[in-house]
JSON list of C-alpha atoms in Angstrom, two decimals:
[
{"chain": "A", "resi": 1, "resn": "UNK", "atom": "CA", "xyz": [-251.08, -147.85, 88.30]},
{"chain": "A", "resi": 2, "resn": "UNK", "atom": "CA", "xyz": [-250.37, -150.48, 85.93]},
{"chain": "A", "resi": 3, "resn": "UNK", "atom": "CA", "xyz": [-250.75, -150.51, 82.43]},
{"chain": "A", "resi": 4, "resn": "UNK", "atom": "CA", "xyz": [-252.18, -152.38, 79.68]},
{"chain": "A", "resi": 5, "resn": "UNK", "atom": "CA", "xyz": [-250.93, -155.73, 80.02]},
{"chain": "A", "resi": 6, "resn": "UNK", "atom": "CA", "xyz": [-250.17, -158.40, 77.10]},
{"chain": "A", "resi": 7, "resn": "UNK", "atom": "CA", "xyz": [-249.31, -161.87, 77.39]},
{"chain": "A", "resi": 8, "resn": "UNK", "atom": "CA", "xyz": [-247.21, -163.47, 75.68]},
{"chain": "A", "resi": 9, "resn": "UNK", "atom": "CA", "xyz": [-244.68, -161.04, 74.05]},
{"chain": "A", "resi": 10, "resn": "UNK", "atom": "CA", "xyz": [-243.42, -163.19, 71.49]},
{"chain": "A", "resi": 11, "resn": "UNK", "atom": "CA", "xyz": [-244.93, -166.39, 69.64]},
{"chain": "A", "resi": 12, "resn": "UNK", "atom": "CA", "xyz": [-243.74, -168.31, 66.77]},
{"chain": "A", "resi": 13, "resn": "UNK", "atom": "CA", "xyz": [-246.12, -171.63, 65.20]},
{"chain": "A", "resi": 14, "resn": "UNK", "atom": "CA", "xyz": [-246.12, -172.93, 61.89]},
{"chain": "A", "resi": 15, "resn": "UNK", "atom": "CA", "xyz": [-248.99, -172.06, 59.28]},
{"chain": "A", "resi": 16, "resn": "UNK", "atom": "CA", "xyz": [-252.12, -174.00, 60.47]},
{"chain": "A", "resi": 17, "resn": "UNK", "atom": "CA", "xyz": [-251.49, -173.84, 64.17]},
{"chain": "A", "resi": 18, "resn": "UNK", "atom": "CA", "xyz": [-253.96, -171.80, 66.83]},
{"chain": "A", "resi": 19, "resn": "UNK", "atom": "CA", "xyz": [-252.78, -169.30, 68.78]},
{"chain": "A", "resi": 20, "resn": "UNK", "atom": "CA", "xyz": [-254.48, -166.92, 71.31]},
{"chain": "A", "resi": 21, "resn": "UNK", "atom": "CA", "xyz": [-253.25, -163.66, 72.82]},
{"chain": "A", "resi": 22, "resn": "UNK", "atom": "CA", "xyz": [-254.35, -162.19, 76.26]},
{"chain": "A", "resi": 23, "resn": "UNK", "atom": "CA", "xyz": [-255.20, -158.91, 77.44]},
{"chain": "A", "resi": 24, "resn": "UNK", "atom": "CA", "xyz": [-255.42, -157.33, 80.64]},
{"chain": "A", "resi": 25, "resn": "UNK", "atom": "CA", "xyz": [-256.75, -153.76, 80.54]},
{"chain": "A", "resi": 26, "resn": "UNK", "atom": "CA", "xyz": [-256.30, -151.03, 82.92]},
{"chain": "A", "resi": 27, "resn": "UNK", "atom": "CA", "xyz": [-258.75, -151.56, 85.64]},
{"chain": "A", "resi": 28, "resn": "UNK", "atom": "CA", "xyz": [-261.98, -149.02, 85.12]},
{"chain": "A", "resi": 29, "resn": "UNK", "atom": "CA", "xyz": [-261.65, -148.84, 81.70]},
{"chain": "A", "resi": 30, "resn": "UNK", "atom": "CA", "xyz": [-265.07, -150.05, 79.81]},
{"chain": "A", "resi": 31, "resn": "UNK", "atom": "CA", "xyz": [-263.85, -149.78, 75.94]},
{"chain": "A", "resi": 32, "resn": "UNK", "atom": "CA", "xyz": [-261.06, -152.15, 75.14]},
{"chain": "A", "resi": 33, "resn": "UNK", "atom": "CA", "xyz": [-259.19, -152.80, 72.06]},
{"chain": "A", "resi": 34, "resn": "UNK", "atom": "CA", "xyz": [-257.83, -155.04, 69.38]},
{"chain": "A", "resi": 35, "resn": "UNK", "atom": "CA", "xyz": [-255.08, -153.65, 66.73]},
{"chain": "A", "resi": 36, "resn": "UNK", "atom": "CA", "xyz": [-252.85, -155.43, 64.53]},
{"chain": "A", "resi": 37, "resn": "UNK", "atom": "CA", "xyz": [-250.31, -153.42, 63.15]},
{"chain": "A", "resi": 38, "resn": "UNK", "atom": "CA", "xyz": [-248.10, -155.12, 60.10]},
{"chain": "A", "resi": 39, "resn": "UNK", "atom": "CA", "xyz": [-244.39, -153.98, 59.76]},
{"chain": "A", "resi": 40, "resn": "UNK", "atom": "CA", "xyz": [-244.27, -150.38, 58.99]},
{"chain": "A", "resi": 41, "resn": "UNK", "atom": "CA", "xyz": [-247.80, -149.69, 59.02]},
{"chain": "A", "resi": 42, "resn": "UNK", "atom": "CA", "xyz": [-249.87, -147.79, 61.47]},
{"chain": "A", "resi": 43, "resn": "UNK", "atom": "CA", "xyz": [-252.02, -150.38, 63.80]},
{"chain": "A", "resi": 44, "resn": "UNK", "atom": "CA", "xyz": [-255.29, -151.43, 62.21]},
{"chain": "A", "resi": 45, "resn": "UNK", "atom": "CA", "xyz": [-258.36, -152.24, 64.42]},
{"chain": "A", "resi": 46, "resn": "UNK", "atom": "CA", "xyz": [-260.14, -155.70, 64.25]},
{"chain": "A", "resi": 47, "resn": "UNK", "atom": "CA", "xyz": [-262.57, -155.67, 67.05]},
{"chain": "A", "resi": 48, "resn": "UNK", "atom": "CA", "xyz": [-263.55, -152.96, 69.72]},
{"chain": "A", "resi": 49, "resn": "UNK", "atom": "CA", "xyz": [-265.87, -153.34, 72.98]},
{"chain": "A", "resi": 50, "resn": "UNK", "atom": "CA", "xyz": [-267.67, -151.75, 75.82]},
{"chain": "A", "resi": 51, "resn": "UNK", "atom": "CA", "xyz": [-267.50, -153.74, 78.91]},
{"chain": "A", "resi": 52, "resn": "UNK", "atom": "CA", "xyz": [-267.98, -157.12, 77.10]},
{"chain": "A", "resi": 53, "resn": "UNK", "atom": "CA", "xyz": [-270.37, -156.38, 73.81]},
{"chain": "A", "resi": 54, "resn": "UNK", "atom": "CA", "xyz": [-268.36, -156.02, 70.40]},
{"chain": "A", "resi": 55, "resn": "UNK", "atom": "CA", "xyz": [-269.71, -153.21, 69.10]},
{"chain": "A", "resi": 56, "resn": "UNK", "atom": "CA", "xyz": [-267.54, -152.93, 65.95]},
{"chain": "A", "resi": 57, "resn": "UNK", "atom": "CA", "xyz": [-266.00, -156.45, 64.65]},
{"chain": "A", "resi": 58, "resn": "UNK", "atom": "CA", "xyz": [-266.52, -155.37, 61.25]},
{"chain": "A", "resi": 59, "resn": "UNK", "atom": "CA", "xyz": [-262.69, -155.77, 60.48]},
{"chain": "A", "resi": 60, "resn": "UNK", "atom": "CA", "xyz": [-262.07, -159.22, 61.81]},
{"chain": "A", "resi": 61, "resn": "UNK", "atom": "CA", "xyz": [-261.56, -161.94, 59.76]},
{"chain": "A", "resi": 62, "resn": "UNK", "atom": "CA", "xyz": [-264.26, -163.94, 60.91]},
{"chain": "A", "resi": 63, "resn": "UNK", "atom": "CA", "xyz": [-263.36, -167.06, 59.82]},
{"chain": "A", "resi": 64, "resn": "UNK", "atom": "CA", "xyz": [-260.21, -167.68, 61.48]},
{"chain": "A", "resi": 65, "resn": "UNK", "atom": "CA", "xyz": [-260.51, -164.81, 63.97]},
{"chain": "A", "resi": 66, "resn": "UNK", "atom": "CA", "xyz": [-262.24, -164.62, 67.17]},
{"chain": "A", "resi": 67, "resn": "UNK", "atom": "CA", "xyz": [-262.18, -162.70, 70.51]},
{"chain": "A", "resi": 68, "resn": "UNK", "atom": "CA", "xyz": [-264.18, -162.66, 73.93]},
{"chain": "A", "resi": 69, "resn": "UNK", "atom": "CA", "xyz": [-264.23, -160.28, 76.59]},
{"chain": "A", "resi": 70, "resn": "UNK", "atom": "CA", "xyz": [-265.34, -162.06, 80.00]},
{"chain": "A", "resi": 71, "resn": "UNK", "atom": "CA", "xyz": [-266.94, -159.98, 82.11]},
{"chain": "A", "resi": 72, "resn": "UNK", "atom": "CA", "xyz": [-266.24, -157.28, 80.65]},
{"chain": "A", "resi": 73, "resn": "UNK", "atom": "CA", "xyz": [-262.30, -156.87, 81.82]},
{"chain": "A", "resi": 74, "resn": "UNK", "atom": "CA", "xyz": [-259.78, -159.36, 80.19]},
{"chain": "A", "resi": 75, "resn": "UNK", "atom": "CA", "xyz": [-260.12, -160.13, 76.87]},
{"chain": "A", "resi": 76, "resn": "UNK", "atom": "CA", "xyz": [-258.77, -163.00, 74.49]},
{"chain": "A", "resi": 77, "resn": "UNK", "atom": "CA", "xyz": [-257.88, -162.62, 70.74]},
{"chain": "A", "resi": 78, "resn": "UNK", "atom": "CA", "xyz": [-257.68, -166.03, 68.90]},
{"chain": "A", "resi": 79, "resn": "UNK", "atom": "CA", "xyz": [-256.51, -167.23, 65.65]},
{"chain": "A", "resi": 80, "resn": "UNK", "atom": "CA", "xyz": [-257.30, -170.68, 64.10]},
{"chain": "A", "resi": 81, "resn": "UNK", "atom": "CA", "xyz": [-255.96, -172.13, 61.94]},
{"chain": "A", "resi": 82, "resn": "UNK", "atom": "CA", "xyz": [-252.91, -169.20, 61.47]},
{"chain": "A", "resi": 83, "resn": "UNK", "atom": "CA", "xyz": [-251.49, -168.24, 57.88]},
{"chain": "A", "resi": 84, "resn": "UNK", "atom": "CA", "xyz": [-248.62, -167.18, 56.94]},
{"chain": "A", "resi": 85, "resn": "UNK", "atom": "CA", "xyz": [-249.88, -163.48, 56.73]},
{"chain": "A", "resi": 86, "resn": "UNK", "atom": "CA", "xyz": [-250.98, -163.35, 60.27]},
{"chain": "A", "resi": 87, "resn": "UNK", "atom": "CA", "xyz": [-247.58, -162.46, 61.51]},
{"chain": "A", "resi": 88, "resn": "UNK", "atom": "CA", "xyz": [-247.67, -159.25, 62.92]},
{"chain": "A", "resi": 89, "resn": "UNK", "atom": "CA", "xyz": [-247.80, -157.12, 66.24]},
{"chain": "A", "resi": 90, "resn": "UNK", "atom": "CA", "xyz": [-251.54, -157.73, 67.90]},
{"chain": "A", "resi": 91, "resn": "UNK", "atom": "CA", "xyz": [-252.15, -155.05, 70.40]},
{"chain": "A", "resi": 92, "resn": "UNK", "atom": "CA", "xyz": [-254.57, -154.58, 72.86]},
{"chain": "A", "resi": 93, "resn": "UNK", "atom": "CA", "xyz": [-255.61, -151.05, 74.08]},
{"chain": "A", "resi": 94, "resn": "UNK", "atom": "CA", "xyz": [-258.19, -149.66, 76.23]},
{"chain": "A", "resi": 95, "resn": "UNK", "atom": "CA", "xyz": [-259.98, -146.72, 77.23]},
{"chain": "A", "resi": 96, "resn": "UNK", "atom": "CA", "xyz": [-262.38, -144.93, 79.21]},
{"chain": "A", "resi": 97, "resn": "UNK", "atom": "CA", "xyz": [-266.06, -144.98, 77.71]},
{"chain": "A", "resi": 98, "resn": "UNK", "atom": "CA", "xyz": [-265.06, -143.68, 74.45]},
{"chain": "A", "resi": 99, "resn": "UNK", "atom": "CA", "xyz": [-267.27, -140.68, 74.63]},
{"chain": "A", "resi": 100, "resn": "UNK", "atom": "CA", "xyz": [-265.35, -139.08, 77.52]},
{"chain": "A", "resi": 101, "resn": "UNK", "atom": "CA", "xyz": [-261.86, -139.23, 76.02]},
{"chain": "A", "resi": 102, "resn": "UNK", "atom": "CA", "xyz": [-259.89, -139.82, 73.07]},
{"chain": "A", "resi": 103, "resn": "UNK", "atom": "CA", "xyz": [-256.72, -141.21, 74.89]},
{"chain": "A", "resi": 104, "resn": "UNK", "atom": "CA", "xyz": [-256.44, -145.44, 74.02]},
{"chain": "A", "resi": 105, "resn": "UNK", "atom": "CA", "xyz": [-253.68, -146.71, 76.21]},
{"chain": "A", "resi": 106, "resn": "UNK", "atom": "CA", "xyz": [-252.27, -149.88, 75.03]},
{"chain": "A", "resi": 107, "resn": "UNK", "atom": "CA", "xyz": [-249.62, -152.62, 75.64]},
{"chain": "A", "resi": 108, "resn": "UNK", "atom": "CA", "xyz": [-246.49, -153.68, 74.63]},
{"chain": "A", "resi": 109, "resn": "UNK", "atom": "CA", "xyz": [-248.17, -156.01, 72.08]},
{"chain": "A", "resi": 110, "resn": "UNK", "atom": "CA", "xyz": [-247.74, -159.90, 70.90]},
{"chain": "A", "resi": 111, "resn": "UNK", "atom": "CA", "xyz": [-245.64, -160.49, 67.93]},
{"chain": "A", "resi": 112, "resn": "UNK", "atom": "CA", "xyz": [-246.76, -163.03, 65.96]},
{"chain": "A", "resi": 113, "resn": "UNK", "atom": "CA", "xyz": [-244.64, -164.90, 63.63]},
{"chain": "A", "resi": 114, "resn": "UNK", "atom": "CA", "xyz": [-246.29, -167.57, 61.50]},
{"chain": "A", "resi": 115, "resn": "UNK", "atom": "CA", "xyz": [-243.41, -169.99, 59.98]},
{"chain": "B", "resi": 1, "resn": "UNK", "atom": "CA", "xyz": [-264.48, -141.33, 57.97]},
{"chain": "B", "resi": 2, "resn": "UNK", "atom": "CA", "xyz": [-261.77, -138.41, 57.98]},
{"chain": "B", "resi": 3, "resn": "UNK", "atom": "CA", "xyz": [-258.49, -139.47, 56.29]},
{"chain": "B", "resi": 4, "resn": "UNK", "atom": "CA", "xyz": [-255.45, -137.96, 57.14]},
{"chain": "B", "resi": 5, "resn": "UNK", "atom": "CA", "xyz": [-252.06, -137.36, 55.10]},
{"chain": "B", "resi": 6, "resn": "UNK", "atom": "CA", "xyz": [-248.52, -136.93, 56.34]},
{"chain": "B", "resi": 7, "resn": "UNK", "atom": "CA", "xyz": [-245.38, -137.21, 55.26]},
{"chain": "B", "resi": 8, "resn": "UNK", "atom": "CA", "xyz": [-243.51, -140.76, 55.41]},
{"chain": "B", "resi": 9, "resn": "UNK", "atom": "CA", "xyz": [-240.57, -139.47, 56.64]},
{"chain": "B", "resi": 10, "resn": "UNK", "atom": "CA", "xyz": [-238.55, -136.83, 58.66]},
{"chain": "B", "resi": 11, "resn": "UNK", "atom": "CA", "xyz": [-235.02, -135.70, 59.60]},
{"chain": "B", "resi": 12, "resn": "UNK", "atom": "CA", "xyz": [-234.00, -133.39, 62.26]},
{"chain": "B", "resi": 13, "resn": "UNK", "atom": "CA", "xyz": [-231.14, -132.99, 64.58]},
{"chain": "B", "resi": 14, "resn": "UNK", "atom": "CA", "xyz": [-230.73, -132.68, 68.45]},
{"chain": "B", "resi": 15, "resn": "UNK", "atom": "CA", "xyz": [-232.07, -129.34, 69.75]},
{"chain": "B", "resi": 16, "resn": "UNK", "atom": "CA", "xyz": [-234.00, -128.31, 66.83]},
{"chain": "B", "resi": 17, "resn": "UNK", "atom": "CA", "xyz": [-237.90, -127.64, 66.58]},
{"chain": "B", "resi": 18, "resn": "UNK", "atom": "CA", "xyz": [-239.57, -130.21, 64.72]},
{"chain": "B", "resi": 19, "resn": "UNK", "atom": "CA", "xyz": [-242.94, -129.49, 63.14]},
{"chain": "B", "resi": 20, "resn": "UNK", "atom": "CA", "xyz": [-245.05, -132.07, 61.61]},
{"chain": "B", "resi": 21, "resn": "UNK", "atom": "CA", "xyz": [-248.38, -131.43, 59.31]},
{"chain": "B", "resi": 22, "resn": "UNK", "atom": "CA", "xyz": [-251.49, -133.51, 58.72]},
{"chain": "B", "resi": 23, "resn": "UNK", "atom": "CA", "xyz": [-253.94, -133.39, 56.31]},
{"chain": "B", "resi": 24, "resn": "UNK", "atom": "CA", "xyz": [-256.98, -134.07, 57.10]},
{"chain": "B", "resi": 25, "resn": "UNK", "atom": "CA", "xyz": [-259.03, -131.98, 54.39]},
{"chain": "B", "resi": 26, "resn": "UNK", "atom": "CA", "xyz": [-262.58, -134.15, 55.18]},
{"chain": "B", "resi": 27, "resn": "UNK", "atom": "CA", "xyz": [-262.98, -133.10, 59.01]},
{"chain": "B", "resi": 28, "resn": "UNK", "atom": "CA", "xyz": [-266.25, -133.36, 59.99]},
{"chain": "B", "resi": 29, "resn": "UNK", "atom": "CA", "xyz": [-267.77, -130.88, 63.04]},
{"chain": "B", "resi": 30, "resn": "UNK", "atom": "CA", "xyz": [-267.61, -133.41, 65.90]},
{"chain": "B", "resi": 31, "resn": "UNK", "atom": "CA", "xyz": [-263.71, -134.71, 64.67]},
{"chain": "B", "resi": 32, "resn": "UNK", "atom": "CA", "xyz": [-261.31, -134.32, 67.48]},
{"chain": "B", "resi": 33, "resn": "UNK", "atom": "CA", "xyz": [-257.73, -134.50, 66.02]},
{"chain": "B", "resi": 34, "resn": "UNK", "atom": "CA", "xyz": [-255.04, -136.68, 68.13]},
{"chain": "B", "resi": 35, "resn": "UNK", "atom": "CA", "xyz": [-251.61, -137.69, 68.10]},
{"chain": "B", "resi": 36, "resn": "UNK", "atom": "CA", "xyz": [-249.49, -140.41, 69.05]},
{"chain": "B", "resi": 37, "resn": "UNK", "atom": "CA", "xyz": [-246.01, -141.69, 69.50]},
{"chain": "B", "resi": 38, "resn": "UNK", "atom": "CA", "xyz": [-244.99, -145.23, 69.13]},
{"chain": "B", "resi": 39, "resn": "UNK", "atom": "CA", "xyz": [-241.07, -146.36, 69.61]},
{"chain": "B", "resi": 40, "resn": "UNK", "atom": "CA", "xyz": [-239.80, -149.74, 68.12]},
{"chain": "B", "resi": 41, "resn": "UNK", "atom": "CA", "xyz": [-241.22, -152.44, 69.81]},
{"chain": "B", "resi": 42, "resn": "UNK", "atom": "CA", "xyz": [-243.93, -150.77, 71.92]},
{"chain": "B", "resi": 43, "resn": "UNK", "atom": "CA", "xyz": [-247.49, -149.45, 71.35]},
{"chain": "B", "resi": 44, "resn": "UNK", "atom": "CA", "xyz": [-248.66, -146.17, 70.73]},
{"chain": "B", "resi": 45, "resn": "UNK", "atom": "CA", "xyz": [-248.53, -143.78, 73.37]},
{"chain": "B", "resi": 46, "resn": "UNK", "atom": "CA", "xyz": [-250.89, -140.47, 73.21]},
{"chain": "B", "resi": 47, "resn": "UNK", "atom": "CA", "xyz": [-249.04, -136.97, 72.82]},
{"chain": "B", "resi": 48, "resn": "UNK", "atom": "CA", "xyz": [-251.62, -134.28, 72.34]},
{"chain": "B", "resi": 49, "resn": "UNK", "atom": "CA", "xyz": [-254.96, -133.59, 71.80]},
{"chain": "B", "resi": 50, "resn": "UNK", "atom": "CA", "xyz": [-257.25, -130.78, 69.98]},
{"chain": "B", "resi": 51, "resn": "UNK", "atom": "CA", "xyz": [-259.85, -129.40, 68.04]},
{"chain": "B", "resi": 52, "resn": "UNK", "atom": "CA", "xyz": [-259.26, -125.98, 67.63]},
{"chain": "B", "resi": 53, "resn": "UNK", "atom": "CA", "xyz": [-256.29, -123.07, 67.70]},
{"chain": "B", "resi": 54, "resn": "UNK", "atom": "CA", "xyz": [-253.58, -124.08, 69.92]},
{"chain": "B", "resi": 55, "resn": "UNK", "atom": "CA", "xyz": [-253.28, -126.81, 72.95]},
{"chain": "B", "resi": 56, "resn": "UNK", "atom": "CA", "xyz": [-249.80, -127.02, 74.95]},
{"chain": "B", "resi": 57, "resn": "UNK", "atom": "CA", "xyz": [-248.91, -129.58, 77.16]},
{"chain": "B", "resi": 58, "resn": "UNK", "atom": "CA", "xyz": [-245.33, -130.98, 78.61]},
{"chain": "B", "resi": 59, "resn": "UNK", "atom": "CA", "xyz": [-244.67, -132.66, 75.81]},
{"chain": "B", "resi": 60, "resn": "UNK", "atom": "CA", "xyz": [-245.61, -130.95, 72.81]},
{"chain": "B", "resi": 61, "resn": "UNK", "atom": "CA", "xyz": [-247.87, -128.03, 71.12]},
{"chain": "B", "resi": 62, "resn": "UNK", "atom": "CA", "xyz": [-250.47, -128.65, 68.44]},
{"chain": "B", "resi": 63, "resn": "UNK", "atom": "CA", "xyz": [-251.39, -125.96, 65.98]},
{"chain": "B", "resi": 64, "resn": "UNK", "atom": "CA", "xyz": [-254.98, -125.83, 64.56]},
{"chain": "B", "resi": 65, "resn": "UNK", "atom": "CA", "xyz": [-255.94, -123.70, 61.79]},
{"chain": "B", "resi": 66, "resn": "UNK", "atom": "CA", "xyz": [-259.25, -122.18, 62.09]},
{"chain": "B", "resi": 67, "resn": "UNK", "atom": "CA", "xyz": [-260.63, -124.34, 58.99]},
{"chain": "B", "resi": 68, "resn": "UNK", "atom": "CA", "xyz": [-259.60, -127.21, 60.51]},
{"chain": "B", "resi": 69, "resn": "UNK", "atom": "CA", "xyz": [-257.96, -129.41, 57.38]},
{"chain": "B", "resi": 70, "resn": "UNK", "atom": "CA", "xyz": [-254.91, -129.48, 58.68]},
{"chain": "B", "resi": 71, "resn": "UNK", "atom": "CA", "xyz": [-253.14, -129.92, 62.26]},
{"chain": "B", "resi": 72, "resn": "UNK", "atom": "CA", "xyz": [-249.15, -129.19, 62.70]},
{"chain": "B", "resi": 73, "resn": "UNK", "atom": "CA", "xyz": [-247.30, -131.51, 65.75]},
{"chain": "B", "resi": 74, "resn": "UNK", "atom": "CA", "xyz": [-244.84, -128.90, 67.23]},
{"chain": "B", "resi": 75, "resn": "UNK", "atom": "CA", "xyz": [-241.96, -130.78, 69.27]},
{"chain": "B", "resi": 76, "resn": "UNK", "atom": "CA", "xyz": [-239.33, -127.94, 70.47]},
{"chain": "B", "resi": 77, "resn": "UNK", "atom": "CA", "xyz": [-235.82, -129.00, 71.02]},
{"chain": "B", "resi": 78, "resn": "UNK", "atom": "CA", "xyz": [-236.14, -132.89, 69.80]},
{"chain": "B", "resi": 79, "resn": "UNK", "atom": "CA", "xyz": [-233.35, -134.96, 71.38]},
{"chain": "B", "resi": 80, "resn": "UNK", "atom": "CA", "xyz": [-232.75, -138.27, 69.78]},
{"chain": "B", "resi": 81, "resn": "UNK", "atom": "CA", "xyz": [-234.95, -140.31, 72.14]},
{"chain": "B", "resi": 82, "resn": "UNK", "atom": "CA", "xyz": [-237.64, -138.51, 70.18]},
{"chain": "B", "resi": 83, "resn": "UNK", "atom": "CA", "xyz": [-236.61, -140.87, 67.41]},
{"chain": "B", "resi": 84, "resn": "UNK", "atom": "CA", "xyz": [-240.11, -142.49, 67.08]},
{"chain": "B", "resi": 85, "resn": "UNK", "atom": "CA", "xyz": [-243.21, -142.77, 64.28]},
{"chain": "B", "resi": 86, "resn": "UNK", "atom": "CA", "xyz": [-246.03, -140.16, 64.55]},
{"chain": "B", "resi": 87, "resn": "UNK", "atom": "CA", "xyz": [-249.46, -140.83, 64.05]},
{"chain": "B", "resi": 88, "resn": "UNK", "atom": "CA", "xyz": [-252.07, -138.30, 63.37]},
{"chain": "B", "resi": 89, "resn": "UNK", "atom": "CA", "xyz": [-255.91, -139.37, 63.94]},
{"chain": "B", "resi": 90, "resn": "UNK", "atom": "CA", "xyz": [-259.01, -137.64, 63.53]},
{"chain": "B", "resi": 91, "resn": "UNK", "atom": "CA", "xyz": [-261.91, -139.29, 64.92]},
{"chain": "B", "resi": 92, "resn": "UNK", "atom": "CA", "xyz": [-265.18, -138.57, 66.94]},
{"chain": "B", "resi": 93, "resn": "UNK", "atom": "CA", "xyz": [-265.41, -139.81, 70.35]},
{"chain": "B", "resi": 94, "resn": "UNK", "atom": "CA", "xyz": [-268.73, -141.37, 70.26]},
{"chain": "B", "resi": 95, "resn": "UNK", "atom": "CA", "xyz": [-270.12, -145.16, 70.39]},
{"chain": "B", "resi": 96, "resn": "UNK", "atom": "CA", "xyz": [-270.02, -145.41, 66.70]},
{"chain": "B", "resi": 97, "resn": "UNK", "atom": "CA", "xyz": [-266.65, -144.12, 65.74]},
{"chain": "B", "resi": 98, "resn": "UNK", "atom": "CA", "xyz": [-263.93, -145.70, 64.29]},
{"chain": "B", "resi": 99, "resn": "UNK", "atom": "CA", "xyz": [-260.31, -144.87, 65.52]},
{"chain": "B", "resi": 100, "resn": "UNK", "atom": "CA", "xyz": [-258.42, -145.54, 63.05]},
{"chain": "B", "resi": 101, "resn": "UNK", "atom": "CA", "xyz": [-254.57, -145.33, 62.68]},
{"chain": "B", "resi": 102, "resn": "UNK", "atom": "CA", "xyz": [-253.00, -144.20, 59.05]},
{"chain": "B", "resi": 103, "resn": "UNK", "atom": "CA", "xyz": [-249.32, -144.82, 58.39]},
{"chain": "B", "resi": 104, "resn": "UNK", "atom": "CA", "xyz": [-247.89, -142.01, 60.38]},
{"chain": "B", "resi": 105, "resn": "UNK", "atom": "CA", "xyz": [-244.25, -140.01, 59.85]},
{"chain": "B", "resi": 106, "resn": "UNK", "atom": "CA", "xyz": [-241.33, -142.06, 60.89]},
{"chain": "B", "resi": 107, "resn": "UNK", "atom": "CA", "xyz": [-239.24, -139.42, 62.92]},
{"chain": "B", "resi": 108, "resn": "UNK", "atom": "CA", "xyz": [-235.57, -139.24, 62.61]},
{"chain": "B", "resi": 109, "resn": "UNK", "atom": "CA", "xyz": [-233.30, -137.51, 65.31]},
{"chain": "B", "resi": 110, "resn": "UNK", "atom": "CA", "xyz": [-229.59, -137.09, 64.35]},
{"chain": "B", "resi": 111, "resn": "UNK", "atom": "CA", "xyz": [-227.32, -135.52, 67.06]}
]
């Protein structure tokens, strides 16, 4: 079964550019995922759903930040304009309905790097 | 929201048994405690889960006191592909929790 899939691995812009990040989460699973995890810290959440309502955004930067989940499967993580302070691993997990288990699978990630 | 303490760092060598502790002193009834492994470049991958006494699986063995504030990762005979951070979560699994990742215990294997 495949996993949790990211797209694209790696990204470098400059400071002002947009950049979006795609995820692809294992097929069945309604809760997905959005972490961004700065270098040697633990992964820090900015946006879960269930099938395709956010139900916690509180820790997105709203005014640079977005994300969408169409139809409730893949989901796309935005930035515009990025800052320097943006660079950083975004990764996507997801899960069964969140009530049933506590295991999050997630991806490889995107690294971000903001120049 | 449960916060969780462990330590920033650990040594061992090949073969050993590695224990790691969390903290977690603010529990609340419905708190299941979790942990994960992440390896450079990668994302988290789940280890174990509990919420009370002792769960085994393949991988590792996590100890749970009957109070509950703390939790102790038990990985027997570490080889140095167990070189990885550890993160220890508490969190309930319902609509409105938050699962939230602290800095975890970057786990050294020497051989």
């Amino acid at each position: 079964e495949a996993g949790v899939v990211q797209s694209p691995r790696y990204k470098i812009i400059e400071k002002k550019q947009p950049v979006a990040f795609w995820c692809n989460p294992i097929s069945g699973h309604n809760t997905l995922y959005w972490y961004r995890q700065n270098l040697g810290q633990g992964p820090e959440l900015l946006i879960r759903y269930e099938n395709e309502e956010a139900v916690d955004d509180s820790q997105l930067p709203k005014d640079r930040f977005s994300a969408e989940r169409l139809k409730g499967v893949d989901s796309t993580l935005k930035i515009q304009p990025a800052e320097l302070g943006d660079s950083a691993v975004y990764l996507c997990a997801s899960s069964l309905r969140v009530e049933d288990t506590g295991e999050l699978f997630f991806g490889e990630g995107s690294r971000l790097t903001v120049l | 929201l449960a916060k969780t303490t462990q330590p920033i760092s650990m040594d061992s060598y090949e073969g050993q048994e590695v224990n790691i502790t969390c903290s977690h002193n603010n529990i609340a009834t419905n708190d299941y405690i979790t942990w994960y492994q992440q390896f450079p470049s990668q994302g988290p991958r789940f280890i174990i889960q509990g919420y009370k006494t002792k769960v085994t699986n393949e991988v590792a063995s996590l100890f749970i006191p009957a109070d509950r504030k703390s939790s102790t990762l038990s990985l027997p005979r570490v080889s140095l592909s167990d070189t990885a951070v550890y993160y220890c979560l508490v969190a309930q699994y319902s609509s409105a929790s938050k699962i939230i990742f602290g800095s975890g215990t970057r786990l050294s294997i020497r051989p």
